[in-house]
mmCIF file of N, CA and C in Angstrom:
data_model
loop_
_atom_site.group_PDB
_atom_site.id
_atom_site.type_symbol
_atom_site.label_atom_id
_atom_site.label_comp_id
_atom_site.label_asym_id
_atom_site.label_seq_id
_atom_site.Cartn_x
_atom_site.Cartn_y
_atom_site.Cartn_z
ATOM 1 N N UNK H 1 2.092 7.675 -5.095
ATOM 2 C CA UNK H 1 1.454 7.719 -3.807
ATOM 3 C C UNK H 1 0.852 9.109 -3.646
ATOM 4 N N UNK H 2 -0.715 9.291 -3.329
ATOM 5 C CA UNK H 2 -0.927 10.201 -3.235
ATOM 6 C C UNK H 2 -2.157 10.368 -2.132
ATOM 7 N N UNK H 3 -2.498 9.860 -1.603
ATOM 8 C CA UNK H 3 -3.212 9.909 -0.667
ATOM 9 C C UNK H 3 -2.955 8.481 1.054
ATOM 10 N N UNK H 4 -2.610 9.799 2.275
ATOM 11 C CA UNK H 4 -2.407 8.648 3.244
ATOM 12 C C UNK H 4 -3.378 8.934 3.818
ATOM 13 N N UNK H 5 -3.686 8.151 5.052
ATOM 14 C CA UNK H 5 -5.001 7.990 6.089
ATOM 15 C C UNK H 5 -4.245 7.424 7.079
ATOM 16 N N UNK H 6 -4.073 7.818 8.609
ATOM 17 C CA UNK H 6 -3.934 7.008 9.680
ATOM 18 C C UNK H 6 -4.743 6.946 10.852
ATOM 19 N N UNK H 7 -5.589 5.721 10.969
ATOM 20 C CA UNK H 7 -6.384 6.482 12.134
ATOM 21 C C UNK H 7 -5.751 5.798 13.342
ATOM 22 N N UNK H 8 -6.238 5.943 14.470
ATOM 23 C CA UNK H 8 -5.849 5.196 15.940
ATOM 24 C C UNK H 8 -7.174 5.277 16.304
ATOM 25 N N UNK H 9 -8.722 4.186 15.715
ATOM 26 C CA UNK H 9 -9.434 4.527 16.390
ATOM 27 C C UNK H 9 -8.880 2.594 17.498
ATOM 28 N N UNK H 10 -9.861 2.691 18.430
ATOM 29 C CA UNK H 10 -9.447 1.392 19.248
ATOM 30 C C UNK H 10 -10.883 0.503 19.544
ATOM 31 N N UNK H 11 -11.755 0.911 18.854
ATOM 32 C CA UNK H 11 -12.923 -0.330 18.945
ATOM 33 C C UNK H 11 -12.312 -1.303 18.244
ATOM 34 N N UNK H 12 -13.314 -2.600 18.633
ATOM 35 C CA UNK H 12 -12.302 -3.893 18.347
ATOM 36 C C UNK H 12 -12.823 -4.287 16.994
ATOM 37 N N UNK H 13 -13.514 -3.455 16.100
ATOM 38 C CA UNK H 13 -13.348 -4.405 14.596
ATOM 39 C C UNK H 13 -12.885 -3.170 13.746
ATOM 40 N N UNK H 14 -12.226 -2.235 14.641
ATOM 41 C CA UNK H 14 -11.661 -0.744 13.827
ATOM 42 C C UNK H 14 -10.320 -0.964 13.441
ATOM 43 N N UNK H 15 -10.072 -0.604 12.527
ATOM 44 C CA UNK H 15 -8.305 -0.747 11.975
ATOM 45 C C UNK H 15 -7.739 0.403 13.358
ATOM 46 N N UNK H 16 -6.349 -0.362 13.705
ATOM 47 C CA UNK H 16 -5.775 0.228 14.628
ATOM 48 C C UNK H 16 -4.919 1.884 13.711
ATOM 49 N N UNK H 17 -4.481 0.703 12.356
ATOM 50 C CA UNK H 17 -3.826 1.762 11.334
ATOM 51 C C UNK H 17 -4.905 2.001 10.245
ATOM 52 N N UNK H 18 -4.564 2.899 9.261
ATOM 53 C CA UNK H 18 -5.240 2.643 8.085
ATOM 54 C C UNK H 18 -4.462 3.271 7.243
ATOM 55 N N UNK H 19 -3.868 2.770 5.529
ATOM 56 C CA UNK H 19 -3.400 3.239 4.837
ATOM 57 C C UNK H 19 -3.721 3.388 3.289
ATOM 58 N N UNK H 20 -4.008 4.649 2.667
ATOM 59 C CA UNK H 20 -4.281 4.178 1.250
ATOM 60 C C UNK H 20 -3.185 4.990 0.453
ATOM 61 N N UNK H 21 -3.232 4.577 -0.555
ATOM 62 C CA UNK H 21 -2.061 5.107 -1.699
ATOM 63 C C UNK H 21 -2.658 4.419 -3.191
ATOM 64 N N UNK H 22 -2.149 5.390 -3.938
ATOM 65 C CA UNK H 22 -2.759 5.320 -5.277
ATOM 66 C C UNK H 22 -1.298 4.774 -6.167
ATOM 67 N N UNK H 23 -1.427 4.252 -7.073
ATOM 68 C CA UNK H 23 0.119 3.643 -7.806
ATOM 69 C C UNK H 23 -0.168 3.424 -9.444
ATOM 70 N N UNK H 24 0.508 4.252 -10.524
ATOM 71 C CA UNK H 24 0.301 3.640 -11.334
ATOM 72 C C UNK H 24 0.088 2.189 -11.958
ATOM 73 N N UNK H 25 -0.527 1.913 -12.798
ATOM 74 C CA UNK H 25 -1.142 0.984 -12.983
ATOM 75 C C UNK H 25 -0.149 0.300 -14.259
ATOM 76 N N UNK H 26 1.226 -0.194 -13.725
ATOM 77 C CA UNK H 26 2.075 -0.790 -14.732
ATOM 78 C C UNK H 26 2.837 -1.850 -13.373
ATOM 79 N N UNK H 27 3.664 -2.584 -14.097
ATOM 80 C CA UNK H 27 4.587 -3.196 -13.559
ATOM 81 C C UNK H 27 5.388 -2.654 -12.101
ATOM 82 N N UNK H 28 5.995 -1.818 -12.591
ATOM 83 C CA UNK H 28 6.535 -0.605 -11.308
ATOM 84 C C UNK H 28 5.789 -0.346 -10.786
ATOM 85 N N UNK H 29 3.910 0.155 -10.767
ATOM 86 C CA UNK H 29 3.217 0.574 -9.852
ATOM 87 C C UNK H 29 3.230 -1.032 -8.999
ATOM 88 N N UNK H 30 3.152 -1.583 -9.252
ATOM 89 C CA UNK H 30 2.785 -3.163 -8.379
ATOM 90 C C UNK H 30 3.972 -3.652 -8.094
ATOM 91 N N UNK H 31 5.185 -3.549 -8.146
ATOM 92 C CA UNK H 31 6.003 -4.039 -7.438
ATOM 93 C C UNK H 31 6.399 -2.570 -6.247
ATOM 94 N N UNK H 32 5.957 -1.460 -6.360
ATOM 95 C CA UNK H 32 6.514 -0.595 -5.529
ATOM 96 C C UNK H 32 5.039 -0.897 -4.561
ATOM 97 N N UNK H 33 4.128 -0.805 -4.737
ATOM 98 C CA UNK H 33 3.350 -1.256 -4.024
ATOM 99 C C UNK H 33 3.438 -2.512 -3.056
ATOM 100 N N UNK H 34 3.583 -3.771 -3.340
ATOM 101 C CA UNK H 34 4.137 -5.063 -2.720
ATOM 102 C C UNK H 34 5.305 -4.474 -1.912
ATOM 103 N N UNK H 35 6.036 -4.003 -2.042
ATOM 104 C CA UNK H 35 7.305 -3.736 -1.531
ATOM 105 C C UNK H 35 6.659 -2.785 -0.212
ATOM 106 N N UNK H 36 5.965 -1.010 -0.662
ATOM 107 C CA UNK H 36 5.339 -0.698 0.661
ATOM 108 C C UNK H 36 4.377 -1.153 1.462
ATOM 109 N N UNK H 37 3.782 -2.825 0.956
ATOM 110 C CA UNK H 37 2.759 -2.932 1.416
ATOM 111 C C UNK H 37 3.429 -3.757 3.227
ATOM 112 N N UNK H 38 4.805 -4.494 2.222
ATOM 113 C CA UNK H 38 5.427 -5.110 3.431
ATOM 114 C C UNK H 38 6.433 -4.215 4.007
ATOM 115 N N UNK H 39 6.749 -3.253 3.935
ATOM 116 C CA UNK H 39 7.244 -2.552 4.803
ATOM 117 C C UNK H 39 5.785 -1.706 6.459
ATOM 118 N N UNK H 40 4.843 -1.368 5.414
ATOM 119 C CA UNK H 40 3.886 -0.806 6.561
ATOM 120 C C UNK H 40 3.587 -2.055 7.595
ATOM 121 N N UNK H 41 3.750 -2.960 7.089
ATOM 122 C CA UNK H 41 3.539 -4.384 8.372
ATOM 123 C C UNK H 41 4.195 -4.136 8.772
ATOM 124 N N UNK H 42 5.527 -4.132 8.408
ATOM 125 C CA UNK H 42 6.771 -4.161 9.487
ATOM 126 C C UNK H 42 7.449 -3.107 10.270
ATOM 127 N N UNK H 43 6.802 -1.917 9.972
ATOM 128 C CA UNK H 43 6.637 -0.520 10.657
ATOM 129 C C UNK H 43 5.202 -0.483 11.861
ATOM 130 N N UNK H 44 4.046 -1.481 11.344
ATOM 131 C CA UNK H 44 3.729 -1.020 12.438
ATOM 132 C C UNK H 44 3.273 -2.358 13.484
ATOM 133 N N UNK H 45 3.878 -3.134 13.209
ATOM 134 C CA UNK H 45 4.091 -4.667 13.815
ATOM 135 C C UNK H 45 5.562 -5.268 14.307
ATOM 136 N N UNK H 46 6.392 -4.624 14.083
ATOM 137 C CA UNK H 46 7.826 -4.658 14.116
ATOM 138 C C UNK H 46 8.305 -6.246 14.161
ATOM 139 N N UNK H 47 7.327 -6.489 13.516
ATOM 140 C CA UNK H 47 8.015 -8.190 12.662
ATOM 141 C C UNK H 47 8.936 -7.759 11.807
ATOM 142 N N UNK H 48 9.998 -8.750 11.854
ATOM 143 C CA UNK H 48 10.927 -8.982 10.689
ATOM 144 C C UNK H 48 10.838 -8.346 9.297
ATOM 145 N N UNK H 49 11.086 -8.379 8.628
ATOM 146 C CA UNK H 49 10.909 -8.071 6.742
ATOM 147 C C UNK H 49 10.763 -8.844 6.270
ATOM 148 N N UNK H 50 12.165 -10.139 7.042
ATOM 149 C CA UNK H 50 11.709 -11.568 6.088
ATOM 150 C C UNK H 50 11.182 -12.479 7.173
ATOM 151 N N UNK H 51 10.578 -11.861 7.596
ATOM 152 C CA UNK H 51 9.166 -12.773 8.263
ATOM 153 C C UNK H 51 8.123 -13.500 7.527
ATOM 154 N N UNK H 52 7.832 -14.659 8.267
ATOM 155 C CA UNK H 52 6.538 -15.541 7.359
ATOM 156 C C UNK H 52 5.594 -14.551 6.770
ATOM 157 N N UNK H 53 4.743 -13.789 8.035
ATOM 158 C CA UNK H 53 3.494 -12.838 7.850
ATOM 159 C C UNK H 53 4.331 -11.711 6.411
ATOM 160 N N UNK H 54 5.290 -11.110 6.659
ATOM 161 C CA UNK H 54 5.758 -10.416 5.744
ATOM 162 C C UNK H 54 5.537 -10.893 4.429
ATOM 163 N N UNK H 55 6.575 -12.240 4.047
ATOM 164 C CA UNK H 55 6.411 -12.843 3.247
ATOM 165 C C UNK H 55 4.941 -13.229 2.332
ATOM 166 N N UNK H 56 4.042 -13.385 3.138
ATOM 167 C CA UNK H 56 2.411 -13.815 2.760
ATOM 168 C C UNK H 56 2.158 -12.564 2.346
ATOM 169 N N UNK H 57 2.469 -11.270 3.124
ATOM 170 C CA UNK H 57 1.649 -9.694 2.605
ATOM 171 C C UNK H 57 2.238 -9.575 0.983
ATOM 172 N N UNK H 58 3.300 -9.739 0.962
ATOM 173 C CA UNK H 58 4.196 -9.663 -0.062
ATOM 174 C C UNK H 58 3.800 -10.125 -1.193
ATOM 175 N N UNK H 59 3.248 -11.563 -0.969
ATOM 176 C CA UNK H 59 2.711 -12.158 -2.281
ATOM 177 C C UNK H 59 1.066 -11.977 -2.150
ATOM 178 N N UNK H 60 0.314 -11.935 -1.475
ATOM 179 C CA UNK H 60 -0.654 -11.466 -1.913
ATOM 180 C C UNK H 60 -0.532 -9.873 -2.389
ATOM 181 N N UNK H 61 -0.209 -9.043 -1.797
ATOM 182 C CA UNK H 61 -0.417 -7.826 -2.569
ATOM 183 C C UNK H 61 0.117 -7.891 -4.218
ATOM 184 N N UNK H 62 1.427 -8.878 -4.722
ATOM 185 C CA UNK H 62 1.835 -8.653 -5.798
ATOM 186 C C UNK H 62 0.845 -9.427 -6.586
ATOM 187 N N UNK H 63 -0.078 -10.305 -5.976
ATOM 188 C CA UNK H 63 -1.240 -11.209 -6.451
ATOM 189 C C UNK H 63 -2.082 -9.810 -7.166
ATOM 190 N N UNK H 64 -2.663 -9.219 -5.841
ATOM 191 C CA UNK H 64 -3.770 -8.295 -6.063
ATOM 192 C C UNK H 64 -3.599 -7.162 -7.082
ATOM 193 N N UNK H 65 -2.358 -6.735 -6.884
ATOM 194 C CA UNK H 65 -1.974 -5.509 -8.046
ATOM 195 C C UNK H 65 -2.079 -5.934 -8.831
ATOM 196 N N UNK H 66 -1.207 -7.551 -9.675
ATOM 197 C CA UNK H 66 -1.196 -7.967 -10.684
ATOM 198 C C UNK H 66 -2.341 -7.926 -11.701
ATOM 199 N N UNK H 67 -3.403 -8.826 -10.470
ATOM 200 C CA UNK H 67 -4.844 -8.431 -11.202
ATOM 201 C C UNK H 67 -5.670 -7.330 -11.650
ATOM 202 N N UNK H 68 -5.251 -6.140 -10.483
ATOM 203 C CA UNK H 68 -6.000 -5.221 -10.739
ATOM 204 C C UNK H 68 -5.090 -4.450 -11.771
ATOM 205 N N UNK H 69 -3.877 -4.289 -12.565
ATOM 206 C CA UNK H 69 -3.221 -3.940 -13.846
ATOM 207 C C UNK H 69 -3.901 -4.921 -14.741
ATOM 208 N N UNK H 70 -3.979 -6.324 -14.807
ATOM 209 C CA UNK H 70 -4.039 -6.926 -16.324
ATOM 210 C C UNK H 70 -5.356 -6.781 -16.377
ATOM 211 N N UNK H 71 -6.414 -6.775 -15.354
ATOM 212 C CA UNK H 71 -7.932 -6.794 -15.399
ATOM 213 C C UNK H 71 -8.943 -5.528 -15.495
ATOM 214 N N UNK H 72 -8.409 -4.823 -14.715
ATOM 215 C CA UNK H 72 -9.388 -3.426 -14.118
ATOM 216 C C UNK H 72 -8.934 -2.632 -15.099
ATOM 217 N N UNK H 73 -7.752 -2.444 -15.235
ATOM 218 C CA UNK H 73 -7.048 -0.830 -15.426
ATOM 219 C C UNK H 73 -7.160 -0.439 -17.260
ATOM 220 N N UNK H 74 -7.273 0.783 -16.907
ATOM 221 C CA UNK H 74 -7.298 1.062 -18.760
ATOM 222 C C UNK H 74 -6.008 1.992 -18.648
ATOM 223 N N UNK H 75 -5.627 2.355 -19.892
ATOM 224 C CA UNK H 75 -4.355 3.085 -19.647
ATOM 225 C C UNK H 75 -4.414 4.058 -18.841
ATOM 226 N N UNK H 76 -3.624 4.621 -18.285
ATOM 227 C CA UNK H 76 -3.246 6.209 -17.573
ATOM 228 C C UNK H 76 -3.968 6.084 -16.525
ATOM 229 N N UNK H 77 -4.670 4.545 -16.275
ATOM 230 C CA UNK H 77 -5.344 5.316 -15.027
ATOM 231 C C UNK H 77 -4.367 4.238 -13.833
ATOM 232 N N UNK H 78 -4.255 4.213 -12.234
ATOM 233 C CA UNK H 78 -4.132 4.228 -11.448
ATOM 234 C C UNK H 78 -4.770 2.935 -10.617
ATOM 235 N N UNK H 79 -3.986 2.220 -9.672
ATOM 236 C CA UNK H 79 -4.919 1.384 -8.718
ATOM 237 C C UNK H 79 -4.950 1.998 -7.357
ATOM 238 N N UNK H 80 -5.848 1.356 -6.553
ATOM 239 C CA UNK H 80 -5.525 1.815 -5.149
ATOM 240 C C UNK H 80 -5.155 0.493 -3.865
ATOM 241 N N UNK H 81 -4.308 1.176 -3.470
ATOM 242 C CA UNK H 81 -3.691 0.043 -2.416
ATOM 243 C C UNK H 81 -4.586 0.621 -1.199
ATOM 244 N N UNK H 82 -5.056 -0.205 -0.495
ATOM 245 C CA UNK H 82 -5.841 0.057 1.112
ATOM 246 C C UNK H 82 -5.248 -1.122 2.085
ATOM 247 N N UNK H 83 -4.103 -0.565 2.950
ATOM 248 C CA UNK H 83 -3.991 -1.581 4.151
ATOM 249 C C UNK H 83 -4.343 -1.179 5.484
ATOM 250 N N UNK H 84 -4.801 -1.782 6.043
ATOM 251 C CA UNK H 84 -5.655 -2.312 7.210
ATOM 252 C C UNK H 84 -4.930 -2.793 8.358
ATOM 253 N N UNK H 85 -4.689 -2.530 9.608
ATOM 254 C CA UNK H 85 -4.121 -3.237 10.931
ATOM 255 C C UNK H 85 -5.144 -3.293 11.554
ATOM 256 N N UNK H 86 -5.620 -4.235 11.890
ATOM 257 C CA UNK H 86 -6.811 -4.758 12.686
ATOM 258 C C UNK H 86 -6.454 -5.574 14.006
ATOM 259 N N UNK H 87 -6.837 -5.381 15.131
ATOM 260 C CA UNK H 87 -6.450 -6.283 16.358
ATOM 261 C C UNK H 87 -5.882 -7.357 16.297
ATOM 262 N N UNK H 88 -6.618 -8.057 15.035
ATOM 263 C CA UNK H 88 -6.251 -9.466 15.076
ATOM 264 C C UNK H 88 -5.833 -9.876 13.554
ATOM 265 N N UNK H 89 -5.739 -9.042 12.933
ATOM 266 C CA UNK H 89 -5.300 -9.470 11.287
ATOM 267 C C UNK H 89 -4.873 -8.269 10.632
ATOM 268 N N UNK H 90 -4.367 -8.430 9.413
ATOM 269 C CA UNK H 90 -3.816 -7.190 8.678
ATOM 270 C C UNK H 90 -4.772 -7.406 7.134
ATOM 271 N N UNK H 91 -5.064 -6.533 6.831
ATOM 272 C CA UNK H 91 -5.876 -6.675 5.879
ATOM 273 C C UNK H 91 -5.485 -5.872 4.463
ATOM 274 N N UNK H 92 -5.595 -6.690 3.044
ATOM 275 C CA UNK H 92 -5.005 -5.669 2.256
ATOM 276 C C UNK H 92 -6.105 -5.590 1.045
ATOM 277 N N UNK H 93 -6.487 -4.616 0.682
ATOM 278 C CA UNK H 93 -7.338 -4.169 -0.860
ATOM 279 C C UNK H 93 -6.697 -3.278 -2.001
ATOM 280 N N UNK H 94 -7.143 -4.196 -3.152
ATOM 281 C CA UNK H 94 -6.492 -3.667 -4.060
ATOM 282 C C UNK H 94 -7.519 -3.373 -5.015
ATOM 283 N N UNK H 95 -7.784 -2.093 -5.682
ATOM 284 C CA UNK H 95 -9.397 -1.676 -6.371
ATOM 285 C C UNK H 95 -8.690 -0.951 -7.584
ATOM 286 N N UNK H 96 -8.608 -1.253 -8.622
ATOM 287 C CA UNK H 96 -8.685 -0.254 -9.758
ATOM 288 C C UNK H 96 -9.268 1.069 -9.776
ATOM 289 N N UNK H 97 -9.143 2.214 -10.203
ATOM 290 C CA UNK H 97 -9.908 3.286 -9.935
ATOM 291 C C UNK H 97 -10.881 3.534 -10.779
ATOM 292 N N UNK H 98 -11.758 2.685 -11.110
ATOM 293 C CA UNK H 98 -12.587 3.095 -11.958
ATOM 294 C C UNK H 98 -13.853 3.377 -11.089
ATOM 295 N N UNK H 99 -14.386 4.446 -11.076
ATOM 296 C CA UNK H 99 -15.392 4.427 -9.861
ATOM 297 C C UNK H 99 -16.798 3.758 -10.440
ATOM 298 N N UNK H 100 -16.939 3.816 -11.669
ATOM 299 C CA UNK H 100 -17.965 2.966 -11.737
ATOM 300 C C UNK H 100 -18.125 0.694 -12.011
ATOM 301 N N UNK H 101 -16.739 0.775 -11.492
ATOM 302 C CA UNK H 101 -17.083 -0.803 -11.258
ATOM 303 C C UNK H 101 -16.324 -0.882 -9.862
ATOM 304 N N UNK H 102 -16.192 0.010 -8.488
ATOM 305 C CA UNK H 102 -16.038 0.091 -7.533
ATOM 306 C C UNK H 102 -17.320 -1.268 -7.034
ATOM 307 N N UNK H 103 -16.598 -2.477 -5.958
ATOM 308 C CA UNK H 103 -17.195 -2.903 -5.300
ATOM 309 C C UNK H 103 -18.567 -2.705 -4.306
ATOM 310 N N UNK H 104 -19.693 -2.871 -4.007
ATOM 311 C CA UNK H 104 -20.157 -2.090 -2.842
ATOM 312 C C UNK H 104 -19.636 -2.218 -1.527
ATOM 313 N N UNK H 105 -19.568 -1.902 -0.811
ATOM 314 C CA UNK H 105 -19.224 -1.469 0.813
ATOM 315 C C UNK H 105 -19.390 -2.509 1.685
ATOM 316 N N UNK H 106 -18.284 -3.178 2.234
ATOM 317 C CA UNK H 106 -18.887 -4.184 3.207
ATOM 318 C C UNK H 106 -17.912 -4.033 4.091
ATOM 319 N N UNK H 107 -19.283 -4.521 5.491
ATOM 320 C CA UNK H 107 -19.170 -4.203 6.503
ATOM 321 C C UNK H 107 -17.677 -4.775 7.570
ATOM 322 N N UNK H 108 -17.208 -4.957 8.076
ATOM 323 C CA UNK H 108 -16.178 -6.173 8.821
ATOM 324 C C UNK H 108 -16.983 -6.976 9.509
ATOM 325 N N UNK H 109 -16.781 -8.157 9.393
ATOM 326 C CA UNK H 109 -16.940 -9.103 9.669
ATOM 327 C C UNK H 109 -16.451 -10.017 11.033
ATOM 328 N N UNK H 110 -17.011 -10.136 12.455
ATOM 329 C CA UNK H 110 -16.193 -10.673 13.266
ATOM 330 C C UNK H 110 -15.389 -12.222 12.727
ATOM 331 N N UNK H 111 -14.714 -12.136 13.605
ATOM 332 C CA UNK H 111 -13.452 -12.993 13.280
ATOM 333 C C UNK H 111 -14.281 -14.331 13.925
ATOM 334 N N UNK H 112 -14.061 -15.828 13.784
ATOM 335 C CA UNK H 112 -14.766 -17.118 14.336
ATOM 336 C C UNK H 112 -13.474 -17.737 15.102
#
């Protein structure tokens, strides 16, 4: 873990929280990841641990790491975890650090 971010901005498509952290890119980086991804829900939502929503963060993040170790990553390098508290959803990204196959930038999207 090497980089945090928290903001409190309060427009309504602004993350209320924001968190990033960097994790090696092995087994241990992705299960310590999954593990803080459902604790920051439950620190700043004060749902349960073994809550449904918990439960869902839990397996998607161990989804997303998974991929971004067997797919993205070359040795020695690192993924990045980005979670999101949004008014109405929690949002999680998982990006390999390779800056040149970095996604482009998109915008949020209102909710339907």
């Amino acid at each position: 873990m090497t980089h945090h971010q928290l903001t409190d901005e309060a427009t309504p498509l602004a993350p209320t929280h924001q968190l990033t952290l960097r994790f090696s890119g092995t087994r241990r980086g992705a299960r310590l990841a999954r593990r803080l991804a459902v604790q920051q829900l439950t620190d700043w939502t004060a749902l349960p641990y073994d809550s449904d929503p918990a439960r869902a963060v839990a397996l998607v993040t161990a989804e997303l790491a998974s991929n971004a170790i067997r797919h993205g990553s070359l040795p020695g390098r690192d993924f990045r975890l980005v979670l999101f508290l949004l008014p109405d959803r929690y949002r999680i990204e998982v990006t390999d650090t390779r800056a040149e196959r970095l996604p482009p930038p998109v915008a949020p999207q209102p909710a339907d």
